PDB file of C-alpha atoms in Angstrom:
ATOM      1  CA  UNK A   1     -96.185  75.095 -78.259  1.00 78.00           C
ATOM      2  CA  UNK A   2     -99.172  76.480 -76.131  1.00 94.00           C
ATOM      3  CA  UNK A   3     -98.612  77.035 -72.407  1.00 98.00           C
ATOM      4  CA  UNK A   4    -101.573  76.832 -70.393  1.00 98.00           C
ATOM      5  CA  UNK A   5    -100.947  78.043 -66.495  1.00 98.00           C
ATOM      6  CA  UNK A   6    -103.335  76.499 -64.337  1.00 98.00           C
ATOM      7  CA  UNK A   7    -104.714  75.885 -60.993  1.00 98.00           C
ATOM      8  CA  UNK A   8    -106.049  73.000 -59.158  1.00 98.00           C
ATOM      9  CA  UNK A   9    -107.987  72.647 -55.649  1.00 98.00           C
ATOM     10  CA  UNK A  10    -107.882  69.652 -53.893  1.00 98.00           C
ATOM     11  CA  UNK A  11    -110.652  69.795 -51.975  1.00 97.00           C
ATOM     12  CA  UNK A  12    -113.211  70.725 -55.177  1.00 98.00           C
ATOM     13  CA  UNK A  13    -111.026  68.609 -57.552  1.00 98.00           C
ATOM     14  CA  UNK A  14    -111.257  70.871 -60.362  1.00 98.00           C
ATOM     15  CA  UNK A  15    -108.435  73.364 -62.412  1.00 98.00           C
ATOM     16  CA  UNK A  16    -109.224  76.458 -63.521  1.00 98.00           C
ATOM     17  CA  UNK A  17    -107.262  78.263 -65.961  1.00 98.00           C
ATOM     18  CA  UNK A  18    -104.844  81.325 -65.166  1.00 97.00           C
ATOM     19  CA  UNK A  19    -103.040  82.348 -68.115  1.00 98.00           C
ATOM     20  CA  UNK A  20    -102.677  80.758 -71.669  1.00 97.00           C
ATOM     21  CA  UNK A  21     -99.724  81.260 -73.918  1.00 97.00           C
ATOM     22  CA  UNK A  22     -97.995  80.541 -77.027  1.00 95.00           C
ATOM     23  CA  UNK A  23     -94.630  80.905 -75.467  1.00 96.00           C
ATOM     24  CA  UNK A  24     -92.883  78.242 -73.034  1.00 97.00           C
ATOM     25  CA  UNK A  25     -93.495  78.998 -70.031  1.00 98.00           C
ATOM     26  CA  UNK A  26     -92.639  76.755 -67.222  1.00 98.00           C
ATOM     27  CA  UNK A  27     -92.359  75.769 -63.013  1.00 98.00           C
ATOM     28  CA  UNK A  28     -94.795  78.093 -61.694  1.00 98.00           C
ATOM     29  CA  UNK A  29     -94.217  79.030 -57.784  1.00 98.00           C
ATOM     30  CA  UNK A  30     -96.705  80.591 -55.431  1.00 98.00           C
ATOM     31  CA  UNK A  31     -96.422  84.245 -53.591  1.00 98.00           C
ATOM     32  CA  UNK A  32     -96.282  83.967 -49.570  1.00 97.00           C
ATOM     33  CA  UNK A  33     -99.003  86.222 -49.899  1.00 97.00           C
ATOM     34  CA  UNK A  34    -100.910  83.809 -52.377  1.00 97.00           C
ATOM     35  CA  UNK A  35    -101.338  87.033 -54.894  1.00 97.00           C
ATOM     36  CA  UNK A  36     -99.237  85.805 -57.989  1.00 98.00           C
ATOM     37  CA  UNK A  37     -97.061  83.228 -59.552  1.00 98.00           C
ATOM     38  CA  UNK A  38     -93.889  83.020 -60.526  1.00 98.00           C
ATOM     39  CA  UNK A  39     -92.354  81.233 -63.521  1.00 98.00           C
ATOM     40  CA  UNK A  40     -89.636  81.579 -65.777  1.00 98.00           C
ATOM     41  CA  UNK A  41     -89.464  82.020 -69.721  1.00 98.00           C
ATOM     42  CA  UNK A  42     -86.633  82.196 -72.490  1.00 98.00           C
ATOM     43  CA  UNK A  43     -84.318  82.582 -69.766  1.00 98.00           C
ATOM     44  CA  UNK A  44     -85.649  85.473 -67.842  1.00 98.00           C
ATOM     45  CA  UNK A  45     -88.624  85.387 -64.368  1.00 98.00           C
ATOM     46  CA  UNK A  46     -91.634  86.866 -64.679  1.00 98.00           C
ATOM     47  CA  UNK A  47     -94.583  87.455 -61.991  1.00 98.00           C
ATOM     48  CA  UNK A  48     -97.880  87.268 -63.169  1.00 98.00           C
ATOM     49  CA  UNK A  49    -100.589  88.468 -60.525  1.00 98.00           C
ATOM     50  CA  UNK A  50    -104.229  85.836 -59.812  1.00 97.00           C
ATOM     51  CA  UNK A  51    -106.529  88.997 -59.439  1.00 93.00           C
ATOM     52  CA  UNK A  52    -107.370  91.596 -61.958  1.00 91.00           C
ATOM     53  CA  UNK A  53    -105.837  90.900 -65.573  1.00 87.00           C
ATOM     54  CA  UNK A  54    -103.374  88.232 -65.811  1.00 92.00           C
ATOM     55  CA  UNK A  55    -100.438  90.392 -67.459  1.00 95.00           C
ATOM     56  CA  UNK A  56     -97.119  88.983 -66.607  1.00 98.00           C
ATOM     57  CA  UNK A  57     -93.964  91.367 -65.421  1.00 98.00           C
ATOM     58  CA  UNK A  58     -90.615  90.744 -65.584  1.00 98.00           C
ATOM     59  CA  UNK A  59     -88.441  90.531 -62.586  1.00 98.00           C
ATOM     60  CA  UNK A  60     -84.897  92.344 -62.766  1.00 98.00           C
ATOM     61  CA  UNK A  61     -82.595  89.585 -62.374  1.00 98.00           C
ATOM     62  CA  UNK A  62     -79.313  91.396 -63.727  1.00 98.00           C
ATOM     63  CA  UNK A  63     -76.879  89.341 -65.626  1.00 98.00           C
ATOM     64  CA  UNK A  64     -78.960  85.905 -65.015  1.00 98.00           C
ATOM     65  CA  UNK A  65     -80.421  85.658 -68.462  1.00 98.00           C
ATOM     66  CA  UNK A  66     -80.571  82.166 -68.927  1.00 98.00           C
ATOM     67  CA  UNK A  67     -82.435  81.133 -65.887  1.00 98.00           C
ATOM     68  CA  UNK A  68     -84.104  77.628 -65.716  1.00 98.00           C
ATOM     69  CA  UNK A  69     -87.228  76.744 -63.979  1.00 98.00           C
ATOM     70  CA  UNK A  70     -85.097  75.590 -60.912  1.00 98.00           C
ATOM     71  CA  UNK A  71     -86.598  78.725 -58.708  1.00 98.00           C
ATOM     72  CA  UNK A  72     -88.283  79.591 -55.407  1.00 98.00           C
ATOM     73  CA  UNK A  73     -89.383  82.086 -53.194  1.00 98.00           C
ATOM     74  CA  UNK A  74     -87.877  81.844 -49.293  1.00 98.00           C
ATOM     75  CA  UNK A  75     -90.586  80.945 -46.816  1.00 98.00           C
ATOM     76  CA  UNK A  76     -90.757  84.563 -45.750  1.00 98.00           C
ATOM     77  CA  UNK A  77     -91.129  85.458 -48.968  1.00 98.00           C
ATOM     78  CA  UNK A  78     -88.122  88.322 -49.580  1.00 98.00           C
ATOM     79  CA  UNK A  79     -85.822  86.217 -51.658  1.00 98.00           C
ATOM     80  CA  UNK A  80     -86.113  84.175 -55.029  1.00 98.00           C
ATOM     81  CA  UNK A  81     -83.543  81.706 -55.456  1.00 98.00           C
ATOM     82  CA  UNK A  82     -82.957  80.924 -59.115  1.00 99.00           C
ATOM     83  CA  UNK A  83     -80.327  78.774 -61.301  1.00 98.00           C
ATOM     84  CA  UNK A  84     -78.454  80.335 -63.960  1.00 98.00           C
ATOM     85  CA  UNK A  85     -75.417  79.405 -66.770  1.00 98.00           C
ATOM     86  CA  UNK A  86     -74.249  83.143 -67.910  1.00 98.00           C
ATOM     87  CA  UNK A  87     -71.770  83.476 -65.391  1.00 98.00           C
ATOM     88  CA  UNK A  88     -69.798  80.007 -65.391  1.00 98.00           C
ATOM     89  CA  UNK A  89     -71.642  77.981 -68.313  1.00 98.00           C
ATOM     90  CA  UNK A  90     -72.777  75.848 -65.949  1.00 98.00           C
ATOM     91  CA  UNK A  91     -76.275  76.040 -63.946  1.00 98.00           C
ATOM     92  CA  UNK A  92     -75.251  77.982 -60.489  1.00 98.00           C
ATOM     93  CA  UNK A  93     -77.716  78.665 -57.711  1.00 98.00           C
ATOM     94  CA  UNK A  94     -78.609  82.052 -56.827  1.00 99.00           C
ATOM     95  CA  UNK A  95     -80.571  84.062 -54.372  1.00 98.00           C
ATOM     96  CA  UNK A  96     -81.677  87.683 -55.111  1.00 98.00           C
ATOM     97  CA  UNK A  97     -84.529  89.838 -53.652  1.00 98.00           C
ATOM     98  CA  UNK A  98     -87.954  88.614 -54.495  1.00 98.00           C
ATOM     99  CA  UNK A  99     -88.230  92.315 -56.407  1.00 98.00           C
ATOM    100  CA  UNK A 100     -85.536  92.066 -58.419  1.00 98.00           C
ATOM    101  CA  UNK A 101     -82.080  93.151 -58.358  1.00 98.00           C
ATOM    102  CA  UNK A 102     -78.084  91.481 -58.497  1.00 98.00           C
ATOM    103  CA  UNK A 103     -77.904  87.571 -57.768  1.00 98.00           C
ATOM    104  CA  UNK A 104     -75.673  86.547 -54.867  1.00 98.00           C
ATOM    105  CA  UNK A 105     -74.458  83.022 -55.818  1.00 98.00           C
ATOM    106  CA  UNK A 106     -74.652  80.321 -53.306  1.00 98.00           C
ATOM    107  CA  UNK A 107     -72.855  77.314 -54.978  1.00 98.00           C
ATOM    108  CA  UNK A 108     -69.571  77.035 -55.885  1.00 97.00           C
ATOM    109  CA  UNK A 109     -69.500  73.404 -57.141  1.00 97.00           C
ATOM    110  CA  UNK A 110     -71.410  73.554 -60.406  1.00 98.00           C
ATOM    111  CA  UNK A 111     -73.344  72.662 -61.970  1.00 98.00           C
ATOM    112  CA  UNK A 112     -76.483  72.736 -58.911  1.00 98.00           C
ATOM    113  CA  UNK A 113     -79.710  72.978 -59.270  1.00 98.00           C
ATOM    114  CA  UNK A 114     -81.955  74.471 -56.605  1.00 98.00           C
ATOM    115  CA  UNK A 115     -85.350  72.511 -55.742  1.00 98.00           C
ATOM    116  CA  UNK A 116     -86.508  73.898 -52.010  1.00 98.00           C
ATOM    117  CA  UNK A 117     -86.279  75.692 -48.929  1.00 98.00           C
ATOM    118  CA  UNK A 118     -85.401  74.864 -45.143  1.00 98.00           C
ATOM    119  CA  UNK A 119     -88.702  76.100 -43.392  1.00 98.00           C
ATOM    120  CA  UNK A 120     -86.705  78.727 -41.509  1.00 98.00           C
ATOM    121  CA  UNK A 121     -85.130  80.039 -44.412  1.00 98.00           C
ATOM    122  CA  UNK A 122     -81.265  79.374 -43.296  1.00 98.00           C
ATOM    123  CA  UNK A 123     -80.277  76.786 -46.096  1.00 98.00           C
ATOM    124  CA  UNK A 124     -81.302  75.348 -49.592  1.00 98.00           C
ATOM    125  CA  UNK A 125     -81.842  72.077 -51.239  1.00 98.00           C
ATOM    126  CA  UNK A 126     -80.524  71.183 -54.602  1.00 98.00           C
ATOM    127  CA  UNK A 127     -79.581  68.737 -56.787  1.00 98.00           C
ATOM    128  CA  UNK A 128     -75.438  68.928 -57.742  1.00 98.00           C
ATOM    129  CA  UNK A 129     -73.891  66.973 -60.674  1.00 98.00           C
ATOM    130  CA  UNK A 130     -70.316  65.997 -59.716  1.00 96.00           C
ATOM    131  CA  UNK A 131     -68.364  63.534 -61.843  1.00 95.00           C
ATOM    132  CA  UNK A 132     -71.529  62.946 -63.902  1.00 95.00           C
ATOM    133  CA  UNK A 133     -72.909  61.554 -60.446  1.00 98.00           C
ATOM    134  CA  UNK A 134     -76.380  63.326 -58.937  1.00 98.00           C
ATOM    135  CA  UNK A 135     -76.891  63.570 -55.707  1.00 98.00           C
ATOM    136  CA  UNK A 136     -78.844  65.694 -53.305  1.00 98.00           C
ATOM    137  CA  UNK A 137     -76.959  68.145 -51.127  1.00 98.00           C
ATOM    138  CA  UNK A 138     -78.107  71.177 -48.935  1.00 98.00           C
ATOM    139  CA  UNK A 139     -75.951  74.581 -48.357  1.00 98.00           C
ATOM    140  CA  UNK A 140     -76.492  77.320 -46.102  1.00 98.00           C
ATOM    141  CA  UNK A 141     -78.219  80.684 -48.198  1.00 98.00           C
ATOM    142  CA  UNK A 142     -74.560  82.358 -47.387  1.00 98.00           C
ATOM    143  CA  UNK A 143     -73.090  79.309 -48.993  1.00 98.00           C
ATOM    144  CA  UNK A 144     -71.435  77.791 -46.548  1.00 98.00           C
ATOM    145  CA  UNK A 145     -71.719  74.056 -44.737  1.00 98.00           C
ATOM    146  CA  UNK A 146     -72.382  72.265 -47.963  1.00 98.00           C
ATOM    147  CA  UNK A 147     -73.550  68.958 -47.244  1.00 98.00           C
ATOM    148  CA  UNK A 148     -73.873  66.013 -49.396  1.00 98.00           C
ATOM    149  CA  UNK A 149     -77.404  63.444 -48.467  1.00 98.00           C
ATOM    150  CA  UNK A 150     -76.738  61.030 -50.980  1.00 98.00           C
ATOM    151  CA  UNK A 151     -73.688  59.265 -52.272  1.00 97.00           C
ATOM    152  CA  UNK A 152     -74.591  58.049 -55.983  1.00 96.00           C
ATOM    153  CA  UNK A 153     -77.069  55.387 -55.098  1.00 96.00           C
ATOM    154  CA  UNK A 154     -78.561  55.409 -58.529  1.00 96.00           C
ATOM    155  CA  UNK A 155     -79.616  59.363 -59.751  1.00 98.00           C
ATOM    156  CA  UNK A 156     -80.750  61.495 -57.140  1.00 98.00           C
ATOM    157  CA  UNK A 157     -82.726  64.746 -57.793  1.00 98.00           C
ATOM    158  CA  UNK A 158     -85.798  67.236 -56.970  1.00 98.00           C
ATOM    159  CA  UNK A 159     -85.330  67.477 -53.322  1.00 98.00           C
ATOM    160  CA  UNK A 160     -87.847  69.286 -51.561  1.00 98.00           C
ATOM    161  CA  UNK A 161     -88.454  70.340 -47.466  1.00 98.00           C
ATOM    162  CA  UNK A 162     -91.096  69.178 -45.579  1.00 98.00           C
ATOM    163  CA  UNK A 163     -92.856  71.794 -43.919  1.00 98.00           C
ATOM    164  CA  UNK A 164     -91.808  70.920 -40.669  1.00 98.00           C
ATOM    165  CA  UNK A 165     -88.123  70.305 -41.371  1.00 98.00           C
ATOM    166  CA  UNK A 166     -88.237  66.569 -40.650  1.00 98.00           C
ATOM    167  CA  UNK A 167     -87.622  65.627 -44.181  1.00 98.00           C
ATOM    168  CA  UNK A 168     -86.054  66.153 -47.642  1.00 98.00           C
ATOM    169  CA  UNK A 169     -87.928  64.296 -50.265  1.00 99.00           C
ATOM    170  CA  UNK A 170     -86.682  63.680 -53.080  1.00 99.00           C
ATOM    171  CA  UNK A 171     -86.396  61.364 -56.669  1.00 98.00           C
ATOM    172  CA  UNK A 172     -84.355  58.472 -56.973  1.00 98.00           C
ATOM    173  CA  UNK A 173     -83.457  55.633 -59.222  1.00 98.00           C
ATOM    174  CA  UNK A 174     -81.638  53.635 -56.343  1.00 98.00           C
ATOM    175  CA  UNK A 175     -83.893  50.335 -57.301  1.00 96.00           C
ATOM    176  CA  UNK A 176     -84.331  50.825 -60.638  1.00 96.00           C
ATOM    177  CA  UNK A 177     -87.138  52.827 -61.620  1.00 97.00           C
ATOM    178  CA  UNK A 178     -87.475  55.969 -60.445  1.00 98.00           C
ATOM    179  CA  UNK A 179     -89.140  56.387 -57.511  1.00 98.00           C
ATOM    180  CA  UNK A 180     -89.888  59.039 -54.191  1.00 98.00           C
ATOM    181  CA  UNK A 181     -88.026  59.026 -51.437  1.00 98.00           C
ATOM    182  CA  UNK A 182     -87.149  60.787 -48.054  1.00 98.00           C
ATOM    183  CA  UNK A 183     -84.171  61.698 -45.782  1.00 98.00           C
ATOM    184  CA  UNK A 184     -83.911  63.695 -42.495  1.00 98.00           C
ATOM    185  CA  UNK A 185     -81.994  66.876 -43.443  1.00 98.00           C
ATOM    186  CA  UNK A 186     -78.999  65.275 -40.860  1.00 98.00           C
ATOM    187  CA  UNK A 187     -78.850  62.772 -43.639  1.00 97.00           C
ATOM    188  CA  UNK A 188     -80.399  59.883 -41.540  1.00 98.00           C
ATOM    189  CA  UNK A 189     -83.748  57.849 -41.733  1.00 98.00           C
ATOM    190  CA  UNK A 190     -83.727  57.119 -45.298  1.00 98.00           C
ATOM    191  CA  UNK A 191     -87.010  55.898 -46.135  1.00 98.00           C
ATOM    192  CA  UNK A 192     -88.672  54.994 -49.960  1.00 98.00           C
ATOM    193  CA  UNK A 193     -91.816  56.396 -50.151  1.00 98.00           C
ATOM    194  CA  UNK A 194     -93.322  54.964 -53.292  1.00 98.00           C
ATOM    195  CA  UNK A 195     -92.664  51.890 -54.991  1.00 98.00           C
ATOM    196  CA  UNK A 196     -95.287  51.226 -58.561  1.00 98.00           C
ATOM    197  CA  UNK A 197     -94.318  50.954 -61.771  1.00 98.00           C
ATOM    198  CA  UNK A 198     -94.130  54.844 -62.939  1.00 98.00           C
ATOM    199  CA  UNK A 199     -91.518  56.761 -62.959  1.00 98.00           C
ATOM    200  CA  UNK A 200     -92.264  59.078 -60.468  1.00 98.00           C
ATOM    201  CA  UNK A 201     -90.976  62.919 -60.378  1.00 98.00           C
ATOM    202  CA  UNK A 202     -90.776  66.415 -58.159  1.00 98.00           C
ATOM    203  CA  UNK A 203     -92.915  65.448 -55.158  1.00 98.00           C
ATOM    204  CA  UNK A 204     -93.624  68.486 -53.089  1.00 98.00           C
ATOM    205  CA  UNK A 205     -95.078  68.321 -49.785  1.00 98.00           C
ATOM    206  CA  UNK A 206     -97.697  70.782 -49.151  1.00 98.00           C
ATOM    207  CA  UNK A 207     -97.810  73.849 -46.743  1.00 97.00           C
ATOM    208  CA  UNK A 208     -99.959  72.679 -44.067  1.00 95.00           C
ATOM    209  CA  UNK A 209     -97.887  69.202 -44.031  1.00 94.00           C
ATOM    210  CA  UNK A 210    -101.006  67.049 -44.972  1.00 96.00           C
ATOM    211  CA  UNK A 211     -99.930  65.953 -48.473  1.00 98.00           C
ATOM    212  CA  UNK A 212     -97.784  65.561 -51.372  1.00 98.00           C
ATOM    213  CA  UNK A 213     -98.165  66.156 -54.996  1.00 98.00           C
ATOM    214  CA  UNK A 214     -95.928  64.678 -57.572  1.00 98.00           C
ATOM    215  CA  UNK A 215     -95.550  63.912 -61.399  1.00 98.00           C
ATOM    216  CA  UNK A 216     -95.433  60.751 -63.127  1.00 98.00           C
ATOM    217  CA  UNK A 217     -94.173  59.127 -66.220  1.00 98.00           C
ATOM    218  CA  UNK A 218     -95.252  55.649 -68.015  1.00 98.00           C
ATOM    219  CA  UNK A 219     -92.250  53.169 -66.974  1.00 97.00           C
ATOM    220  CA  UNK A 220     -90.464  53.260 -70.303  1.00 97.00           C
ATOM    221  CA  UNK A 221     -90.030  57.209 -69.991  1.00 97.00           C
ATOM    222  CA  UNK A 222     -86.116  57.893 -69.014  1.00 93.00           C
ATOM    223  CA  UNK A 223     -84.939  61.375 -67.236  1.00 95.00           C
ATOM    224  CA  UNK A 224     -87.696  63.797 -66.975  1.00 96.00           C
ATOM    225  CA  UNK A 225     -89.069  65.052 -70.778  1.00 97.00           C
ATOM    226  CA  UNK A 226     -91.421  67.654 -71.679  1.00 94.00           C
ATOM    227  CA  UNK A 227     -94.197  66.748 -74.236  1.00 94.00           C
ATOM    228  CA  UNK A 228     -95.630  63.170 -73.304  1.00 96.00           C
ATOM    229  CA  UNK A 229     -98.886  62.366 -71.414  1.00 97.00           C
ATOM    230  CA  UNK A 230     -98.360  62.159 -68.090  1.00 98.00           C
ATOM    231  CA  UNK A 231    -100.360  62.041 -64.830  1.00 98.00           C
ATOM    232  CA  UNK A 232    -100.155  64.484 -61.420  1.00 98.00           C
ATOM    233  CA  UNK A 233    -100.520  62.281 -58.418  1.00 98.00           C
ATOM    234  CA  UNK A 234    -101.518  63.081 -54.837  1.00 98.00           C
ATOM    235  CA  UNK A 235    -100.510  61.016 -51.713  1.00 98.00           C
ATOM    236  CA  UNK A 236     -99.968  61.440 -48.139  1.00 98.00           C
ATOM    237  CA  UNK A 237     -96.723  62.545 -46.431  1.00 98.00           C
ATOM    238  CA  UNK A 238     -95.720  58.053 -45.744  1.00 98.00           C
ATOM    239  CA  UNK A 239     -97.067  57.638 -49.210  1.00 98.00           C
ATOM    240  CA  UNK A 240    -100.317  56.078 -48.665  1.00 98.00           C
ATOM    241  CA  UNK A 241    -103.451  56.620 -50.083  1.00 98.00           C
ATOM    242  CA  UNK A 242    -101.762  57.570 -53.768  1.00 98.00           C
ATOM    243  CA  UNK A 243    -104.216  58.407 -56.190  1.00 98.00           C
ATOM    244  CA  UNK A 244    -103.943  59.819 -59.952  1.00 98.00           C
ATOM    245  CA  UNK A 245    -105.827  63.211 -59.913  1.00 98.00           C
ATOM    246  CA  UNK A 246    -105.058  63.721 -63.472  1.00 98.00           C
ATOM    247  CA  UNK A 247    -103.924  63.137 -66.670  1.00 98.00           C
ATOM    248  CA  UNK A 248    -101.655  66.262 -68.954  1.00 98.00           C
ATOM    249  CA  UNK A 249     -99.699  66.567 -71.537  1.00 98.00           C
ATOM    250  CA  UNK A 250     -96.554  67.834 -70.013  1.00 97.00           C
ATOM    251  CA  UNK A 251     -93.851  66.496 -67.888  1.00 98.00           C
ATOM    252  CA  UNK A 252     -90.706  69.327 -67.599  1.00 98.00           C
ATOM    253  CA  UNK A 253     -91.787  72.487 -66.820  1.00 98.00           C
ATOM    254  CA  UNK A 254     -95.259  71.345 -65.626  1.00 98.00           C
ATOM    255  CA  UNK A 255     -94.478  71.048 -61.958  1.00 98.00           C
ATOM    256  CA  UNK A 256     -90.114  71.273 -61.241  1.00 98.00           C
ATOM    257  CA  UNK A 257     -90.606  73.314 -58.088  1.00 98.00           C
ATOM    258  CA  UNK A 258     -92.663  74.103 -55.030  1.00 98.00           C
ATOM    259  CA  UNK A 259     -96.094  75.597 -56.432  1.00 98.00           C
ATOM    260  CA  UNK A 260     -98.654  75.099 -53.521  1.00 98.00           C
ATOM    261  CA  UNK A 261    -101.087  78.089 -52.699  1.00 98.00           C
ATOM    262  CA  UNK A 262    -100.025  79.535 -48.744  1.00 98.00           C
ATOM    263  CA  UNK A 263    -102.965  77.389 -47.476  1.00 97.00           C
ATOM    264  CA  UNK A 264    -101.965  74.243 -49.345  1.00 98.00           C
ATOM    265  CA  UNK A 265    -105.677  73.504 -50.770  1.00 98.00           C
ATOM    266  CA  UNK A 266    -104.411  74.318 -54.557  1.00 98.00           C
ATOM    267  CA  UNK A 267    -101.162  73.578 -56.697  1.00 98.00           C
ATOM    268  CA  UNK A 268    -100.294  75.703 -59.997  1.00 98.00           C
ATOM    269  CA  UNK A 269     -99.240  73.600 -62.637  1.00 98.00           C
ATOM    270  CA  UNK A 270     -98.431  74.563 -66.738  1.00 98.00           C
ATOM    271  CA  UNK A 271    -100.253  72.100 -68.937  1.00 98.00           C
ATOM    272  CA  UNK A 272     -98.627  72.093 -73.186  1.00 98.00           C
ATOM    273  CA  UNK A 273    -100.455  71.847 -75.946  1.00 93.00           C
ATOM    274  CA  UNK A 274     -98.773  71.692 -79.475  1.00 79.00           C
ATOM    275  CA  UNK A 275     -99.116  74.815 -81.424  1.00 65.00           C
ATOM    276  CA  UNK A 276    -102.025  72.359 -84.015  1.00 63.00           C
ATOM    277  CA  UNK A 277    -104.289  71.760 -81.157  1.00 47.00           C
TER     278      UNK A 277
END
């Protein structure tokens, strides 16, 4: 497997490549400062910097070895939150400083998986697997005031904040395939945001509040695979005006977590190819 990093603009509608490798790499997320990405690989975090030469560096993340690509800088950019099995066997969310050093842990009920931020940095969004049921739930970065948004209407997952707080968007196969939604962090206003016949993944709203990218799968696709052809989609914040920017081979690890630039005119992205391409 080839990883390729990459970079699109959505005002020029072209990628441009960052970083190519023959290791998995996956869920690249954006600096505050819009100087490097983020992304994890065999378990560990590495920081790779978008000026000069594209080396990556590993982040110190202590005993958290087997990290997933459930990860995210805070909106002030001093903490990474990250999801981890080597303490419990089961993914557990995380926050440590964005530098490196000992993860706090956040969740108790396990296993969660972290997706986004609260724009002021006081609580987390994540997806928790309870009795085999997923639902979307938000904690406080102390971890306290857990609270539960959905109640096993179908499989819930990737929530992410709106930049202004209003919302929590997130996946769901409530009516069947699975499709975007949104909910007011109080857990009111549910709303269903797209409604075609993909199966449609990880939409993250942009910085500047003015749109949303997301993945998508052909219909017959179930869960959320890596290695098929799939397509990254752009709409506005109600949904409207959807549009396929492109076509990848990809799907997990392409686009999990948040990955817009600070100014919200670019997205970072991993595209696969197999090793005989």
């Amino acid at each position: 497997m080839r990883s390729s990093v990459e970079i699109y603009n959505i005002e020029t509608r072209q990628s441009r490549i960052v970083w190519q490798t023959e290791r998995l790499v996956e869920a690249p997320n954006w600096s505050r400062d819009g100087q490097f990405l983020i992304f994890n690989d065999d378990g560990l975090m590495y920081r790779l910097p978008l000026s000069g030469a594209p080396v990556p560096s590993k982040i110190d993340t202590g005993f958290a070895t087997r990290c997933n690509n459930d990860h995210g800088l805070s909106p002030d950019g001093e903490w990474l939150a990250i999801c981890d099995k080597v303490e419990h066997g089961k993914t557990c969310l995380y926050i440590l400083p964005a530098e490196g050093g000992t993860p706090i842990q956040i969740t108790d009920h396990l296993p969660s998986y972290w997706h986004g931020w609260s724009p002021d940095g006081q609580r987390v969004c994540y997806c928790g697997i309870r009795d085999q049921v997923f639902d979307i739930y938000t904690i406080t970065v102390e971890g306290s005031d857990e609270r539960r948004l959905t109640h096993g209407e179908g499989r819930n997952d990737g929530p992410d904040w709106s930049a202004d707080g209003q919302w929590i968007y997130f996946n769901s196969s409530r009516t069947g395939l699975m499709q975007i939604w949104r909910i007011h962090p109080d857990g009111t206003g549910l709303q269903q945001v797209t409604n075609d016949n993909y199966g449609n993944w990880f939409a993250h709203p942009c910085p500047n509040n003015r749109k949303v990218v997301l993945i998508s799968y052909d219909p017959e696709v179930f869960d959320h695979p890596r290695d098929l052809n799939v397509r990254m989609r752009l709409m506005d914040m109600d949904g409207g005006n959807l549009e396929t920017l492109f076509e990848l081979f990809g799907g997990q690890g392409s686009i999990n977590v948040p990955s817009w630039s600070p100014d919200g005119q670019e997205f970072a992205y991993v595209r696969y190819f197999p090793l005989s391409a």
